[in-house]
Backbone as JSON Lines, residues from 0, in Angstrom:
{"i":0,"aa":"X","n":[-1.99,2.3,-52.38],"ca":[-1.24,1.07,-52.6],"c":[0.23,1.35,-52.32]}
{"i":1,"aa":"X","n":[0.83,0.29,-51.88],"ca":[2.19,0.33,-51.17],"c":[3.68,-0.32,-52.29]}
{"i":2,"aa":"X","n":[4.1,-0.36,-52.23],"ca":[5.22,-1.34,-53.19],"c":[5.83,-2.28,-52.1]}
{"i":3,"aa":"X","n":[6.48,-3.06,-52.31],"ca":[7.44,-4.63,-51.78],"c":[8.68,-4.27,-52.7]}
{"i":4,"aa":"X","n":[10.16,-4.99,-51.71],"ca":[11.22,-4.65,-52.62],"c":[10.97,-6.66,-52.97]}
{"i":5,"aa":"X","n":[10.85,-6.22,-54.39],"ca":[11.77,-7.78,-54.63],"c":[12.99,-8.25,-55.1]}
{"i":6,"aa":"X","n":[13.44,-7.23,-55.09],"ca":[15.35,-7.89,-55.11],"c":[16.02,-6.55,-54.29]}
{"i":7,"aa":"X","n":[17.12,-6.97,-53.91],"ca":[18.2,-5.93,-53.45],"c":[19.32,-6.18,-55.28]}
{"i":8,"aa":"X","n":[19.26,-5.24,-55.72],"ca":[20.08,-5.92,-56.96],"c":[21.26,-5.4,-56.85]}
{"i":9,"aa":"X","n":[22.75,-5.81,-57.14],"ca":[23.85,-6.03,-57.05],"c":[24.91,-6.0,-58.12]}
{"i":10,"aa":"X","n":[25.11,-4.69,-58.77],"ca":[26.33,-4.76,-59.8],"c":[27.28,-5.67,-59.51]}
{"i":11,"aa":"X","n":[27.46,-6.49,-60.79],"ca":[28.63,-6.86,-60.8],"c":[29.51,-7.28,-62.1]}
{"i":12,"aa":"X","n":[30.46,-8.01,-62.16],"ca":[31.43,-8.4,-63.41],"c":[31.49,-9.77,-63.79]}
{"i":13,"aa":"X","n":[30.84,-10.39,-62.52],"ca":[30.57,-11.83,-62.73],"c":[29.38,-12.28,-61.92]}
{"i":14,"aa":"X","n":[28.44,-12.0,-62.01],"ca":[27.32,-12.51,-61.82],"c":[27.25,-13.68,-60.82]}
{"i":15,"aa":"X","n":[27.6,-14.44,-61.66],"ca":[27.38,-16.18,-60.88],"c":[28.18,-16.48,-59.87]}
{"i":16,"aa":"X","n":[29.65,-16.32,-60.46],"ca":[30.58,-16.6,-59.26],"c":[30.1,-15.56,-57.9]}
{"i":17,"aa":"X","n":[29.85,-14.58,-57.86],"ca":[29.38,-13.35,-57.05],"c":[28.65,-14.09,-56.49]}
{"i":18,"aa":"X","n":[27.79,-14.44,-57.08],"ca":[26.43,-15.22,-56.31],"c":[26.62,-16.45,-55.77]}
{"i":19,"aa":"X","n":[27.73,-17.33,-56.38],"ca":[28.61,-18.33,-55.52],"c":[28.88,-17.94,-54.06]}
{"i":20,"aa":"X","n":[29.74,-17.0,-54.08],"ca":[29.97,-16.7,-52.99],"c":[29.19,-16.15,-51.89]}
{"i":21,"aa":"X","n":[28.46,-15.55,-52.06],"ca":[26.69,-15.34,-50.95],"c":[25.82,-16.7,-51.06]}
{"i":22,"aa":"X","n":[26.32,-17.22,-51.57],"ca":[25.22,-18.6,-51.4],"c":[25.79,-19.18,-50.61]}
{"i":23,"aa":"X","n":[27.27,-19.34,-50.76],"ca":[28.26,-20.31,-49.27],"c":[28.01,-19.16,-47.83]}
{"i":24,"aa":"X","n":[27.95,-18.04,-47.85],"ca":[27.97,-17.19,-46.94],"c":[26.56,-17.4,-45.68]}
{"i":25,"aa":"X","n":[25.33,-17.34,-47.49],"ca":[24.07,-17.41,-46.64],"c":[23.23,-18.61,-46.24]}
{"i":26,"aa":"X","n":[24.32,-19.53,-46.8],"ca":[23.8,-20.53,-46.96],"c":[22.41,-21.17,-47.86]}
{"i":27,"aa":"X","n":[22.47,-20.34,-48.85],"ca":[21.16,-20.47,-49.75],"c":[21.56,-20.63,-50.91]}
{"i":28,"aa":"X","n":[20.92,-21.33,-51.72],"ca":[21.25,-21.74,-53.16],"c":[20.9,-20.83,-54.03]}
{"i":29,"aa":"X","n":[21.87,-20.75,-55.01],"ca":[21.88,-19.83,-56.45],"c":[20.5,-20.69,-56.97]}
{"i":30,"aa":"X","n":[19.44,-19.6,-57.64],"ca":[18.32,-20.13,-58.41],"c":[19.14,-21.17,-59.56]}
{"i":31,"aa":"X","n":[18.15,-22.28,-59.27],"ca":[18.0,-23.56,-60.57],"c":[18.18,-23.13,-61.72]}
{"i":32,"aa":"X","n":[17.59,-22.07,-62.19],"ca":[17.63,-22.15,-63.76],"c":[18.82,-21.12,-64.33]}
{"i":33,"aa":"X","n":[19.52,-20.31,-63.33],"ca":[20.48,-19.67,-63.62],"c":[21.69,-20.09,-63.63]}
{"i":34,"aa":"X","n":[22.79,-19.58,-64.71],"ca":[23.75,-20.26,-65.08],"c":[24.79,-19.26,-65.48]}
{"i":35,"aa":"X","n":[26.07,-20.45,-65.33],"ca":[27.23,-19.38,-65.41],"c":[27.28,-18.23,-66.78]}
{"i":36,"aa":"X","n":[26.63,-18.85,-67.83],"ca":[26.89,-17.24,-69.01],"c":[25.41,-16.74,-68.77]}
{"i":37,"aa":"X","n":[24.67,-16.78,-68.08],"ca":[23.46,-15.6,-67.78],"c":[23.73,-14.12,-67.5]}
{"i":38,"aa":"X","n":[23.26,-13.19,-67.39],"ca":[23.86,-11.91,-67.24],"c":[23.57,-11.97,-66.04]}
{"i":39,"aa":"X","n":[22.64,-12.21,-65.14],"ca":[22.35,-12.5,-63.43],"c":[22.74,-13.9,-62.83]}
{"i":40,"aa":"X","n":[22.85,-13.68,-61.46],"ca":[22.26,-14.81,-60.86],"c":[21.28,-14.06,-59.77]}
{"i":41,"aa":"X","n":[20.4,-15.13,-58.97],"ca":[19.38,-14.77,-58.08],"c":[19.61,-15.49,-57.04]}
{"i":42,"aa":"X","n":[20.03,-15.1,-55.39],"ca":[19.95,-16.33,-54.52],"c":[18.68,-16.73,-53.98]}
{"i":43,"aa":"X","n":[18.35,-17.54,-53.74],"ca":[16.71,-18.36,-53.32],"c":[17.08,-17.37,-52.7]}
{"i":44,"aa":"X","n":[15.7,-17.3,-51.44],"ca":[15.18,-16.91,-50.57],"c":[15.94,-15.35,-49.6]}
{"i":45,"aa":"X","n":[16.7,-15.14,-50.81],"ca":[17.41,-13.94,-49.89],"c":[16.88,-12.53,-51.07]}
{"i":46,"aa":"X","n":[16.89,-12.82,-51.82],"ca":[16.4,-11.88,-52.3],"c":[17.16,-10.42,-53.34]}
{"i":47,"aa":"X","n":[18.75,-11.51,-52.9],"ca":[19.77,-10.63,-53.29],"c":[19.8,-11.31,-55.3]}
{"i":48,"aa":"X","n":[20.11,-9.93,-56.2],"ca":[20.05,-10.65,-57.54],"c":[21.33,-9.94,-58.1]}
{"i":49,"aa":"X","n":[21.8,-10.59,-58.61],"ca":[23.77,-10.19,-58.8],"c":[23.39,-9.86,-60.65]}
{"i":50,"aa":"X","n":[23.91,-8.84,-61.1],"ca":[23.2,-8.48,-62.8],"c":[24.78,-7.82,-63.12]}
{"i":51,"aa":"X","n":[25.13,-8.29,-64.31],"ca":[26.16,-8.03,-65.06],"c":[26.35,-6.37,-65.54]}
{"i":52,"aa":"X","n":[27.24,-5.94,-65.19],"ca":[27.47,-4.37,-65.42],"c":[28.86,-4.54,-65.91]}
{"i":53,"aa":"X","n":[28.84,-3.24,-67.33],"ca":[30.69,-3.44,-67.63],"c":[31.53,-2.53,-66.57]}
{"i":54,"aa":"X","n":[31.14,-1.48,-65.75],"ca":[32.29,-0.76,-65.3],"c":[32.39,-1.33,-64.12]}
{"i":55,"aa":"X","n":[33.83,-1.05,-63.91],"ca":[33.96,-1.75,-62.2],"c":[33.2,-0.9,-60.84]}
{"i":56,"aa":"X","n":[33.55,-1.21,-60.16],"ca":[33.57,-1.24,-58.63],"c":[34.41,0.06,-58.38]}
{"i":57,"aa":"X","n":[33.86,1.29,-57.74],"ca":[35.58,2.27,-57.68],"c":[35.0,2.98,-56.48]}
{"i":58,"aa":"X","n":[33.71,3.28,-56.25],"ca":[33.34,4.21,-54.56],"c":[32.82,3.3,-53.3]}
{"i":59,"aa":"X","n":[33.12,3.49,-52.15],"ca":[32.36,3.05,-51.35],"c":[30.53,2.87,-51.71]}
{"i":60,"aa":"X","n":[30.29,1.52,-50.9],"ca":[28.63,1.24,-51.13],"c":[27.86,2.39,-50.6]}
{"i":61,"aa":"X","n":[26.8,2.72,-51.13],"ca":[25.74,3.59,-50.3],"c":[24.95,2.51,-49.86]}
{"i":62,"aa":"X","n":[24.52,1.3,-50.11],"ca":[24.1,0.3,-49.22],"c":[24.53,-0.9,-48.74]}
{"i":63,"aa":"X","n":[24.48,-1.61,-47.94],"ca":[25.72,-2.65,-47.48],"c":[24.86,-3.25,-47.07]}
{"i":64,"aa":"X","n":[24.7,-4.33,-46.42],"ca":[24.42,-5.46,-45.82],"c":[25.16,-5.88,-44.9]}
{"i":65,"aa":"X","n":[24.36,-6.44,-43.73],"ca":[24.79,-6.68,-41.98],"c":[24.51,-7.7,-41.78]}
{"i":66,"aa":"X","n":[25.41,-8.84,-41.67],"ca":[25.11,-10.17,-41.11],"c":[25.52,-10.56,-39.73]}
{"i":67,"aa":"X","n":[24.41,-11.34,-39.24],"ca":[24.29,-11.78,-38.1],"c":[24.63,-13.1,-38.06]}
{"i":68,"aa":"X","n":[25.41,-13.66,-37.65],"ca":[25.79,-15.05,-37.84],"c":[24.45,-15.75,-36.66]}
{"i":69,"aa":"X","n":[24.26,-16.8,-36.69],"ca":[23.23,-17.16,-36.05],"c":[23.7,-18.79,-35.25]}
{"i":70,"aa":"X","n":[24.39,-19.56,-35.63],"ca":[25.34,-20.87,-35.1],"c":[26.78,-20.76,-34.72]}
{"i":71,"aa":"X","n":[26.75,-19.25,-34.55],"ca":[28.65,-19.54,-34.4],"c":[28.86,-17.67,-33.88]}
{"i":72,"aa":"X","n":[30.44,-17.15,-33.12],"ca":[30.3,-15.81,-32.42],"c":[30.71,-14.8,-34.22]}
{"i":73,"aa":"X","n":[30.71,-13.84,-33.9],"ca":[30.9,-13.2,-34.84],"c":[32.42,-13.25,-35.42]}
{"i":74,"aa":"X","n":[33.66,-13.64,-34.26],"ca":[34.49,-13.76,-34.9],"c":[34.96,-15.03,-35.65]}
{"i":75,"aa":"X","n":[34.14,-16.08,-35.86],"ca":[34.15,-17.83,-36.28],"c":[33.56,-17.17,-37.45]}
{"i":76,"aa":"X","n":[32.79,-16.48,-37.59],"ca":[32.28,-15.77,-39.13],"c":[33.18,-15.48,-39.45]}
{"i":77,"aa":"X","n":[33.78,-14.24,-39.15],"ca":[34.76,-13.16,-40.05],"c":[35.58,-14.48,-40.48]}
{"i":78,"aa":"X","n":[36.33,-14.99,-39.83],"ca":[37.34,-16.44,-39.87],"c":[36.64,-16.94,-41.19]}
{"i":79,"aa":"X","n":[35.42,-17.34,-40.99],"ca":[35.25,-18.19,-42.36],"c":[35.12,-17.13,-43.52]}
{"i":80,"aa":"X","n":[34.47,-16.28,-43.2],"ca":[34.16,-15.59,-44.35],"c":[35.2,-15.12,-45.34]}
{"i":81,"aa":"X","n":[36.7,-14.9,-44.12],"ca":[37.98,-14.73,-45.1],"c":[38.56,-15.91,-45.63]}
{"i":82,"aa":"X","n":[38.49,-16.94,-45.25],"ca":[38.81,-17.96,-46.05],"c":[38.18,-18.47,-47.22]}
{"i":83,"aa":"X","n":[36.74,-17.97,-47.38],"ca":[35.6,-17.9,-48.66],"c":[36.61,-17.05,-49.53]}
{"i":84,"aa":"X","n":[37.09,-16.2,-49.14],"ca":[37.97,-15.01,-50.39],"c":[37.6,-13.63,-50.1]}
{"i":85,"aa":"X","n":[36.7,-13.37,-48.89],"ca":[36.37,-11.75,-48.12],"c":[37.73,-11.33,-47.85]}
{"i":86,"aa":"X","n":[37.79,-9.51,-47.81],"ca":[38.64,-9.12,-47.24],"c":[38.29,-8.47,-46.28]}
{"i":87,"aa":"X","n":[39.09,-7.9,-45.17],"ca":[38.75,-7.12,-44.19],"c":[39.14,-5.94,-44.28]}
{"i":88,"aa":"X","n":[37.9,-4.78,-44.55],"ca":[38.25,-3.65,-45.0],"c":[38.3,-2.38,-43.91]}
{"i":89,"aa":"X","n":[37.63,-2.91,-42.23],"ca":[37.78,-2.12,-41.33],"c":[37.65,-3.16,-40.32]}
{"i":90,"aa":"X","n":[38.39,-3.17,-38.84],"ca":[38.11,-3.54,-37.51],"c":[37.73,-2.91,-36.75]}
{"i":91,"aa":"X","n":[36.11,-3.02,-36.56],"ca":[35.47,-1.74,-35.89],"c":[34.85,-2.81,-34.27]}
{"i":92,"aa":"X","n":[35.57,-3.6,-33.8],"ca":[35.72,-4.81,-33.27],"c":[36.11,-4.23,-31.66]}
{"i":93,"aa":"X","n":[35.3,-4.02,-30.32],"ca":[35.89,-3.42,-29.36],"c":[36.13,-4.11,-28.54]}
{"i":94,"aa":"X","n":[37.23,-4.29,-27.64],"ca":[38.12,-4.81,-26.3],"c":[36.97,-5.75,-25.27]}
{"i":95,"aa":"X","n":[35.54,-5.25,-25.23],"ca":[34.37,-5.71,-24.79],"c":[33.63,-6.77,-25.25]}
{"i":96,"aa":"X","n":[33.48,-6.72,-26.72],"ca":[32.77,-7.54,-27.32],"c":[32.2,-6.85,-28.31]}
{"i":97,"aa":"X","n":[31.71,-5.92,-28.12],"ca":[30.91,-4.85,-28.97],"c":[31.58,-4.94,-30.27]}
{"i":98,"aa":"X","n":[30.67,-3.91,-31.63],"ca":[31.29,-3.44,-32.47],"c":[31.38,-4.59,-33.35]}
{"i":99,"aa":"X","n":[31.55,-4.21,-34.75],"ca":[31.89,-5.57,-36.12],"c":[33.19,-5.15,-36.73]}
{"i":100,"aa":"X","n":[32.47,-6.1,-37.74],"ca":[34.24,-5.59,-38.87],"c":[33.53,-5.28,-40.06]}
{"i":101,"aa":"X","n":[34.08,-4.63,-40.7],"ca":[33.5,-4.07,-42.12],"c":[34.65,-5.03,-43.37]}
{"i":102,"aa":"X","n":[34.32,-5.47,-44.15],"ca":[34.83,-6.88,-45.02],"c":[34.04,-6.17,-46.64]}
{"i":103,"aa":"X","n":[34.93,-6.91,-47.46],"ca":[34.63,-6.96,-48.38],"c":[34.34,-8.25,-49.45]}
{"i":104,"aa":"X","n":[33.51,-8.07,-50.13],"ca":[33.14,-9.44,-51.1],"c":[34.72,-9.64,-52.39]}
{"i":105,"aa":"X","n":[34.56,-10.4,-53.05],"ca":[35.09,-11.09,-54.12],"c":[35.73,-9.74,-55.04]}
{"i":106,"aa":"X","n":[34.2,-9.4,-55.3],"ca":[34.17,-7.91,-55.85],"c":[34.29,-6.44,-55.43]}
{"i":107,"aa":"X","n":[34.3,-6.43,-53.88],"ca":[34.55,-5.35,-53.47],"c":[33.67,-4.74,-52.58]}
{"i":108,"aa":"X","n":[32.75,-5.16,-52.82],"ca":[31.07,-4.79,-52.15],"c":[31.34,-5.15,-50.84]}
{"i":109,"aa":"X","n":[31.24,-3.79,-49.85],"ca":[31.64,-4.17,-48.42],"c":[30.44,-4.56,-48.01]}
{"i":110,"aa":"X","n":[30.23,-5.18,-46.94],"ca":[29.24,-6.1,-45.52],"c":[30.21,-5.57,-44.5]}
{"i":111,"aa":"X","n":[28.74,-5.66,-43.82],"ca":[29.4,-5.67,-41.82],"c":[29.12,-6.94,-41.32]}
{"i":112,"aa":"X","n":[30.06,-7.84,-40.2],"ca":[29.56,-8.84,-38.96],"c":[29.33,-8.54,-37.97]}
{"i":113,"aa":"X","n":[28.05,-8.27,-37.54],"ca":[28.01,-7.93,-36.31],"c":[27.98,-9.36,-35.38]}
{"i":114,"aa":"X","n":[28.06,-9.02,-34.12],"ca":[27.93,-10.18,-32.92],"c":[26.78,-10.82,-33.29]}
{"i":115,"aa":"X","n":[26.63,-12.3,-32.81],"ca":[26.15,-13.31,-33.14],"c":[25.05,-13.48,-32.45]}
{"i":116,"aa":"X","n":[23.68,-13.99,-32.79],"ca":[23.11,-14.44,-31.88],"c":[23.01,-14.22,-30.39]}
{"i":117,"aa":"X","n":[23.94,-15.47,-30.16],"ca":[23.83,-15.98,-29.04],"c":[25.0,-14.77,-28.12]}
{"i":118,"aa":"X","n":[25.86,-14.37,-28.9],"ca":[26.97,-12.76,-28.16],"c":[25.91,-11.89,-28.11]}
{"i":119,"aa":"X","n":[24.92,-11.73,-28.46],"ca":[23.81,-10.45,-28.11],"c":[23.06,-10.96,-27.27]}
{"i":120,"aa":"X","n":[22.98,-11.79,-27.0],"ca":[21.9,-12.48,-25.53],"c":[22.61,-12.51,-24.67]}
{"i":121,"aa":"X","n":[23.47,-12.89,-24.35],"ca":[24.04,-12.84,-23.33],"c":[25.06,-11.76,-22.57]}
């Protein structure tokens, strides 16, 4: 017999708002029954579950997450994603097209953007 992951789970200091912000990102809704004083939130269908921890944030991730924007190029992402409240924690972004940016969440938790869709097809 094999195992399934069912959550990617996600330290954090605020749970909900955390999960606010990947829900505008992934476009998926924070679970119904979870609420701002819960110790989690869960986003539908992504699988990501945000759980209340007291110490902060202080080393680089050993796992990250890579988004592919799928309606728009990778740099119309980064664009929105910093106006959500991301920071940009590396420009690994090349003269060609190639290459992402390494960003950070609310909380610190870096992601990569890689090229989009439709920039990898063509």
């Amino acid at each position: 017999m094999t195992s399934v992951i069912r959550h990617v789970t996600i330290d954090s200091a605020d749970p909900y708002r955390l999960a606010g912000f990947w829900s505008q990102v992934l476009g998926l809704p924070v679970h119904e029954g979870d609420e701002d004083s819960d110790a989690y939130a869960l986003i539908e269908g992504a699988g990501l579950l945000f759980v209340t921890v007291p110490e902060p944030k202080t080393v680089k991730n050993r796992v990250h997450l890579d988004l592919q924007p799928q309606d728009r190029t990778r740099d119309e992402e980064i664009e929105r994603l910093l106006a959500m409240g991301a920071t940009l924690v590396a420009d690994r972004r090349n003269p060609d097209g190639t290459g992402w940016a390494v960003l950070a969440d609310p909380e610190g938790n870096e992601f990569c953007v890689e090229r989009g869709a439709a920039e990898r097809a063509g």
